[in-house]
């Protein structure tokens, strides 16, 4: 893993973006951020897996409005935007429904994207970042 960069110079690299259905004017999007580890060499494969999934109706079924994947020094950030503030509940529901497309991508990502801290990981909830601040421009 590369040495950490000076915090003022660190910038995550966007390597995949999918924009789903537009929201209604003034309707905010709420981001859920999943954090894991990933070797940058697998970026093309991870991008292809998400492009395949996002070409189906699954993101719409799940409630996803936008997906962005970033990488920074071996850390993977998956920003998934929803119109509801509890995106994790939608992700959890996808697990419960066991849609074959969701199960397939999770299985295919498993060897490519690793949990951020395997020593403290108990469930997928441990991969979701905690929001510490939010500001939004007035409508």
XYZ file of N, CA, C and O in Angstrom, residues 11-137:
508
model
N -6.540 13.547 -2.654
C -7.777 13.723 -3.402
C -8.208 12.373 -3.942
O -7.448 11.707 -4.646
N -9.408 11.963 -3.588
C -9.923 10.691 -4.088
C -10.185 10.812 -5.587
O -10.548 11.873 -6.092
N -9.990 9.716 -6.289
C -10.196 9.672 -7.724
C -11.536 9.019 -8.023
O -11.787 7.890 -7.611
N -12.398 9.747 -8.729
C -13.664 9.192 -9.183
C -13.350 8.225 -10.315
O -12.712 8.599 -11.295
N -13.759 6.948 -10.175
C -13.481 6.013 -11.258
C -14.739 5.410 -11.873
O -14.669 4.708 -12.865
N -15.892 5.706 -11.314
C -17.146 5.237 -11.911
C -18.267 6.157 -11.450
O -18.303 6.553 -10.290
N -19.173 6.481 -12.374
C -20.339 7.302 -12.023
C -21.517 6.850 -12.867
O -21.390 6.644 -14.071
N -22.648 6.706 -12.208
C -23.906 6.388 -12.872
C -24.946 7.355 -12.344
O -25.106 7.510 -11.140
N -25.623 8.043 -13.248
C -26.693 8.966 -12.878
C -28.016 8.337 -13.286
O -28.262 8.127 -14.473
N -28.830 8.033 -12.317
C -30.135 7.432 -12.572
C -31.169 8.477 -12.915
O -30.849 9.535 -13.444
N -32.387 8.177 -12.566
C -33.487 9.088 -12.850
C -33.301 10.401 -12.089
O -32.932 10.394 -10.916
N -33.583 11.515 -12.746
C -33.465 12.800 -12.042
C -34.515 12.896 -10.935
O -35.564 12.267 -11.000
N -34.200 13.680 -9.938
C -35.152 13.905 -8.852
C -36.015 15.108 -9.206
O -35.691 15.890 -10.105
N -37.088 15.268 -8.474
C -37.962 16.429 -8.662
C -37.202 17.688 -8.253
O -36.339 17.637 -7.368
N -37.492 18.815 -8.871
C -36.814 20.059 -8.483
C -36.940 20.294 -6.976
O -38.020 20.160 -6.402
N -35.825 20.599 -6.359
C -35.805 20.874 -4.924
C -35.761 19.634 -4.046
O -35.633 19.749 -2.830
N -35.874 18.438 -4.642
C -35.828 17.211 -3.837
C -34.365 16.856 -3.580
O -33.602 16.630 -4.508
N -33.963 16.818 -2.323
C -32.559 16.535 -2.025
C -32.227 15.058 -2.192
O -33.097 14.193 -2.100
N -30.968 14.807 -2.446
C -30.452 13.443 -2.443
C -29.715 13.231 -1.128
O -29.095 14.150 -0.600
N -29.782 12.038 -0.622
C -29.111 11.672 0.622
C -28.090 10.593 0.302
O -28.445 9.556 -0.267
N -26.847 10.847 0.650
C -25.767 9.920 0.329
C -25.535 8.914 1.446
O -25.538 9.268 2.622
N -25.310 7.681 1.033
C -24.826 6.639 1.922
C -23.433 6.299 1.399
O -23.259 6.099 0.192
N -22.458 6.285 2.285
C -21.070 6.059 1.882
C -20.596 4.732 2.455
O -20.587 4.539 3.673
N -20.203 3.830 1.565
C -19.661 2.530 1.951
C -18.150 2.624 1.781
O -17.663 3.068 0.740
N -17.419 2.213 2.815
C -15.957 2.324 2.808
C -15.353 0.927 2.927
O -15.700 0.164 3.825
N -14.457 0.615 2.003
C -13.756 -0.672 2.000
C -12.328 -0.459 1.501
O -11.890 0.674 1.338
N -11.656 -1.545 1.242
C -10.302 -1.498 0.669
C -10.327 -2.155 -0.700
O -11.072 -3.104 -0.926
N -9.487 -1.626 -1.595
C -9.457 -2.156 -2.952
C -8.103 -1.837 -3.586
O -7.621 -0.710 -3.494
N -7.526 -2.813 -4.226
C -6.300 -2.606 -4.988
C -6.678 -1.817 -6.245
O -7.595 -2.218 -6.978
N -6.027 -0.700 -6.515
C -6.377 0.094 -7.703
C -6.311 -0.701 -9.013
O -6.976 -0.342 -9.983
N -5.577 -1.793 -9.037
C -5.480 -2.603 -10.255
C -6.824 -3.213 -10.661
O -7.010 -3.566 -11.829
N -7.762 -3.337 -9.734
C -9.056 -3.960 -10.053
C -10.127 -2.933 -10.427
O -11.277 -3.303 -10.657
N -9.765 -1.663 -10.504
C -10.735 -0.619 -10.855
C -11.499 -0.944 -12.141
O -12.732 -0.840 -12.160
N -10.845 -1.368 -13.226
C -11.619 -1.673 -14.443
C -12.656 -2.782 -14.227
O -13.782 -2.683 -14.727
N -12.317 -3.799 -13.488
C -13.248 -4.898 -13.233
C -14.427 -4.429 -12.368
O -15.582 -4.736 -12.660
N -14.128 -3.665 -11.315
C -15.185 -3.153 -10.439
C -16.111 -2.229 -11.232
O -17.338 -2.322 -11.125
N -15.551 -1.367 -12.049
C -16.351 -0.471 -12.885
C -17.258 -1.267 -13.817
O -18.444 -0.936 -13.976
N -16.721 -2.304 -14.433
C -17.506 -3.124 -15.354
C -18.653 -3.826 -14.634
O -19.769 -3.918 -15.171
N -18.409 -4.320 -13.427
C -19.463 -4.989 -12.663
C -20.611 -4.024 -12.357
O -21.788 -4.383 -12.509
N -20.284 -2.806 -11.940
C -21.335 -1.840 -11.643
C -22.033 -1.357 -12.910
O -23.246 -1.145 -12.909
N -21.294 -1.194 -14.000
C -21.928 -0.789 -15.262
C -22.944 -1.843 -15.700
O -24.041 -1.503 -16.163
N -22.607 -3.111 -15.527
C -23.523 -4.197 -15.877
C -24.787 -4.137 -15.002
O -25.908 -4.245 -15.503
N -24.609 -3.959 -13.702
C -25.761 -3.881 -12.800
C -26.610 -2.647 -13.084
O -27.838 -2.727 -13.144
N -25.949 -1.515 -13.280
C -26.672 -0.263 -13.458
C -27.377 -0.170 -14.810
O -28.231 0.694 -15.003
N -27.051 -1.066 -15.737
C -27.741 -1.118 -17.029
C -29.090 -1.829 -16.906
O -29.886 -1.799 -17.848
N -29.367 -2.424 -15.746
C -30.643 -3.098 -15.508
C -31.580 -2.149 -14.758
O -31.209 -1.011 -14.453
N -32.753 -2.645 -14.406
C -33.680 -1.837 -13.619
C -33.421 -1.966 -12.121
O -34.137 -1.379 -11.319
N -32.385 -2.698 -11.734
C -32.149 -2.918 -10.315
C -31.925 -1.624 -9.530
O -32.516 -1.460 -8.454
N -31.084 -0.695 -9.999
C -30.908 0.544 -9.214
C -32.234 1.260 -8.960
O -32.495 1.725 -7.852
N -33.090 1.317 -9.979
C -34.397 1.960 -9.805
C -35.231 1.190 -8.774
O -35.838 1.794 -7.894
N -35.227 -0.121 -8.877
C -35.964 -0.963 -7.928
C -35.477 -0.716 -6.498
O -36.266 -0.664 -5.563
N -34.172 -0.551 -6.337
C -33.583 -0.351 -5.015
C -33.783 1.078 -4.507
O -33.686 1.328 -3.312
N -34.028 2.011 -5.412
C -34.196 3.405 -5.010
C -32.951 4.243 -5.206
O -32.895 5.397 -4.790
N -31.950 3.689 -5.857
C -30.707 4.421 -6.109
C -30.950 5.470 -7.184
O -31.517 5.182 -8.225
N -30.492 6.692 -6.928
C -30.623 7.771 -7.893
C -29.290 8.129 -8.544
O -29.237 8.657 -9.644
N -28.197 7.856 -7.816
C -26.860 8.116 -8.373
C -25.879 7.229 -7.630
O -26.031 6.957 -6.447
N -24.863 6.789 -8.357
C -23.798 5.987 -7.750
C -22.457 6.553 -8.217
O -22.281 6.834 -9.408
N -21.548 6.728 -7.272
C -20.198 7.177 -7.597
C -19.212 6.314 -6.816
O -19.420 6.063 -5.628
N -18.159 5.885 -7.486
C -17.122 5.091 -6.840
C -15.812 5.869 -6.899
O -15.430 6.375 -7.952
N -15.140 5.941 -5.745
C -13.879 6.665 -5.627
C -12.824 5.745 -5.038
O -13.138 4.803 -4.307
N -11.580 6.079 -5.304
C -10.457 5.344 -4.740
C -9.411 6.350 -4.246
O -9.178 7.373 -4.893
N -8.831 6.055 -3.095
C -7.763 6.887 -2.542
C -6.822 6.001 -1.745
O -7.219 5.427 -0.722
N -5.609 5.846 -2.220
C -4.578 5.087 -1.508
C -5.067 3.723 -1.032
O -4.871 3.332 0.116
N -5.742 2.986 -1.898
C -6.206 1.653 -1.558
C -7.517 1.619 -0.784
O -7.974 0.552 -0.388
N -8.126 2.776 -0.563
C -9.423 2.829 0.105
C -10.484 3.092 -0.967
O -10.302 3.922 -1.862
N -11.583 2.358 -0.875
C -12.690 2.396 -1.822
C -13.870 3.094 -1.155
O -14.234 2.755 -0.029
N -14.430 4.077 -1.837
C -15.597 4.814 -1.350
C -16.727 4.635 -2.360
O -16.563 4.980 -3.528
N -17.833 4.118 -1.901
C -19.000 3.885 -2.757
C -20.095 4.816 -2.264
O -20.700 4.565 -1.224
N -20.321 5.916 -2.983
C -21.378 6.864 -2.640
C -22.623 6.488 -3.419
O -22.606 6.437 -4.644
N -23.675 6.195 -2.683
C -24.933 5.821 -3.300
C -25.974 6.821 -2.819
O -26.152 7.005 -1.616
N -26.622 7.499 -3.751
C -27.570 8.549 -3.414
C -29.001 8.063 -3.567
O -29.352 7.396 -4.548
N -29.814 8.440 -2.581
C -31.220 8.066 -2.512
C -32.046 9.316 -2.231
O -31.517 10.317 -1.772
N -33.350 9.222 -2.433
C -34.222 10.332 -2.071
C -34.665 10.229 -0.617
O -35.262 11.157 -0.084
N -34.355 9.133 0.037
C -34.661 8.958 1.454
C -33.382 9.099 2.265
O -32.292 8.797 1.768
N -33.504 9.529 3.494
C -32.310 9.758 4.307
C -31.729 8.475 4.895
O -30.641 8.499 5.444
N -32.426 7.356 4.792
C -31.906 6.116 5.347
C -31.553 5.136 4.239
O -32.205 4.106 4.050
N -30.511 5.454 3.499
C -30.066 4.598 2.410
C -29.666 3.214 2.873
O -29.864 2.235 2.160
N -29.116 3.136 4.089
C -28.711 1.818 4.563
C -29.917 0.884 4.659
O -29.804 -0.301 4.362
N -31.078 1.397 5.022
C -32.283 0.563 5.097
C -32.625 -0.001 3.719
O -33.048 -1.159 3.605
N -32.428 0.783 2.664
C -32.682 0.302 1.302
C -31.671 -0.768 0.901
O -32.021 -1.758 0.259
N -30.416 -0.567 1.295
C -29.384 -1.571 1.014
C -29.703 -2.850 1.771
O -29.637 -3.958 1.220
N -30.076 -2.713 3.030
C -30.433 -3.871 3.851
C -31.632 -4.611 3.257
O -31.670 -5.838 3.225
N -32.601 -3.858 2.749
C -33.783 -4.476 2.132
C -33.384 -5.280 0.896
O -33.929 -6.356 0.640
N -32.413 -4.778 0.131
C -31.954 -5.518 -1.048
C -31.359 -6.866 -0.636
O -31.553 -7.874 -1.310
N -30.652 -6.882 0.496
C -30.128 -8.151 1.020
C -31.278 -9.090 1.368
O -31.262 -10.275 1.038
N -32.279 -8.555 2.058
C -33.406 -9.385 2.499
C -34.203 -9.935 1.329
O -34.690 -11.059 1.374
N -34.352 -9.133 0.275
C -35.093 -9.583 -0.897
C -34.299 -10.592 -1.714
O -34.872 -11.339 -2.489
N -32.995 -10.597 -1.557
C -32.095 -11.526 -2.254
C -32.294 -11.511 -3.769
O -32.310 -12.559 -4.412
N -32.432 -10.321 -4.327
C -32.523 -10.200 -5.781
C -31.268 -10.839 -6.380
O -30.149 -10.525 -5.951
N -31.419 -11.734 -7.331
C -30.250 -12.434 -7.902
C -29.174 -11.489 -8.441
O -27.990 -11.798 -8.376
N -29.587 -10.319 -8.958
C -28.602 -9.364 -9.487
C -27.761 -8.778 -8.366
O -26.560 -8.586 -8.518
N -28.378 -8.511 -7.231
C -27.660 -7.963 -6.072
C -26.723 -9.027 -5.493
O -25.562 -8.748 -5.208
N -27.213 -10.235 -5.359
C -26.391 -11.335 -4.843
C -25.198 -11.575 -5.763
O -24.068 -11.762 -5.308
N -25.441 -11.527 -7.077
C -24.371 -11.764 -8.058
C -23.268 -10.715 -7.934
O -22.087 -11.062 -7.868
N -23.627 -9.433 -7.890
C -22.576 -8.414 -7.820
C -21.829 -8.499 -6.493
O -20.615 -8.346 -6.446
N -22.541 -8.776 -5.407
C -21.864 -8.905 -4.108
C -20.861 -10.056 -4.153
O -19.729 -9.929 -3.666
N -21.258 -11.154 -4.740
C -20.367 -12.323 -4.851
C -19.149 -12.003 -5.731
O -18.022 -12.370 -5.418
N -19.385 -11.300 -6.834
C -18.293 -10.974 -7.753
C -17.356 -9.904 -7.183
O -16.169 -9.871 -7.517
N -17.887 -9.015 -6.335
C -17.041 -7.987 -5.720
C -16.214 -8.532 -4.559
O -15.168 -7.971 -4.227
N -16.675 -9.615 -3.952
C -16.026 -10.131 -2.740
C -14.514 -10.331 -2.871
O -13.773 -9.901 -1.986
N -14.012 -10.920 -3.965
C -12.552 -11.062 -4.049
C -11.823 -9.769 -4.436
O -10.605 -9.673 -4.316
N -12.566 -8.760 -4.873
C -11.965 -7.514 -5.361
C -11.967 -6.398 -4.332
O -11.041 -5.588 -4.286
N -13.037 -6.321 -3.549
C -13.226 -5.241 -2.591
C -13.311 -5.875 -1.204
O -14.187 -6.689 -0.948
N -12.379 -5.510 -0.340
C -12.277 -6.120 0.990
C -12.791 -5.161 2.060
O -12.717 -3.946 1.899
N -13.272 -5.724 3.169
C -13.735 -4.865 4.255
C -12.587 -3.991 4.743
O -11.428 -4.389 4.717
N -12.928 -2.800 5.178
C -11.926 -1.825 5.596
C -11.129 -2.323 6.795
O -9.904 -2.259 6.809
N -11.805 -2.818 7.815
C -11.125 -3.295 9.022
C -11.688 -4.663 9.401
O -12.671 -4.752 10.131
N -11.072 -5.730 8.915
C -11.597 -7.068 9.182
C -11.625 -7.434 10.668
O -12.433 -8.256 11.082
N -10.798 -6.791 11.481
C -10.768 -7.139 12.908
C -11.998 -6.642 13.656
O -12.372 -7.213 14.671
N -12.650 -5.588 13.149
C -13.828 -5.065 13.840
C -15.126 -5.305 13.076
O -16.194 -4.974 13.561
N -15.042 -5.888 11.888
C -16.216 -6.084 11.044
C -17.135 -7.153 11.617
O -16.702 -8.248 11.974
N -18.433 -6.816 11.745
C -19.444 -7.770 12.210
C -20.548 -7.956 11.176
O -21.124 -9.019 11.079
N -20.869 -6.903 10.436
C -21.921 -6.975 9.419
C -21.689 -5.877 8.391
O -20.829 -5.020 8.572
N -22.512 -5.879 7.342
C -22.366 -4.847 6.308
C -22.585 -3.445 6.862
O -22.078 -2.477 6.306
N -23.289 -3.320 7.974
C -23.487 -2.002 8.594
C -22.150 -1.378 8.987
O -22.016 -0.154 9.016
N -21.145 -2.219 9.272
C -19.831 -1.712 9.658
C -19.069 -1.117 8.483
O -18.005 -0.539 8.676
N -19.583 -1.252 7.289
C -18.942 -0.699 6.105
C -19.519 0.671 5.738
O -19.003 1.334 4.851
N -20.587 1.079 6.412
C -21.241 2.345 6.097
C -20.675 3.448 6.988
O -20.657 3.326 8.213
N -20.194 4.504 6.334
C -19.607 5.624 7.068
C -20.679 6.367 7.865
O -21.844 6.413 7.468
N -20.260 6.954 8.964
C -21.144 7.759 9.805
C -21.021 9.213 9.397
O -19.916 9.760 9.359
N -22.151 9.834 9.087
C -22.132 11.259 8.729
C -21.843 12.068 9.990
O -22.480 11.870 11.020
N -20.885 12.970 9.895
C -20.555 13.810 11.048
C -20.969 15.271 10.848
O -20.984 16.038 11.795
N -21.321 15.622 9.616
C -21.743 16.994 9.341
C -22.472 17.021 8.009
O -22.127 16.285 7.089
N -23.467 17.870 7.903
C -24.179 18.057 6.639
C -24.606 19.508 6.534
O -25.098 20.089 7.503
N -24.412 20.089 5.379
C -24.896 21.428 5.092
C -25.507 21.371 3.711
O -24.999 20.716 2.799
N -26.602 22.052 3.527
C -27.262 22.097 2.247
C -27.706 23.527 1.973
O -28.219 24.191 2.876
N -27.514 23.984 0.767
C -27.937 25.335 0.407
C -29.448 25.442 0.519
O -30.160 24.492 0.179
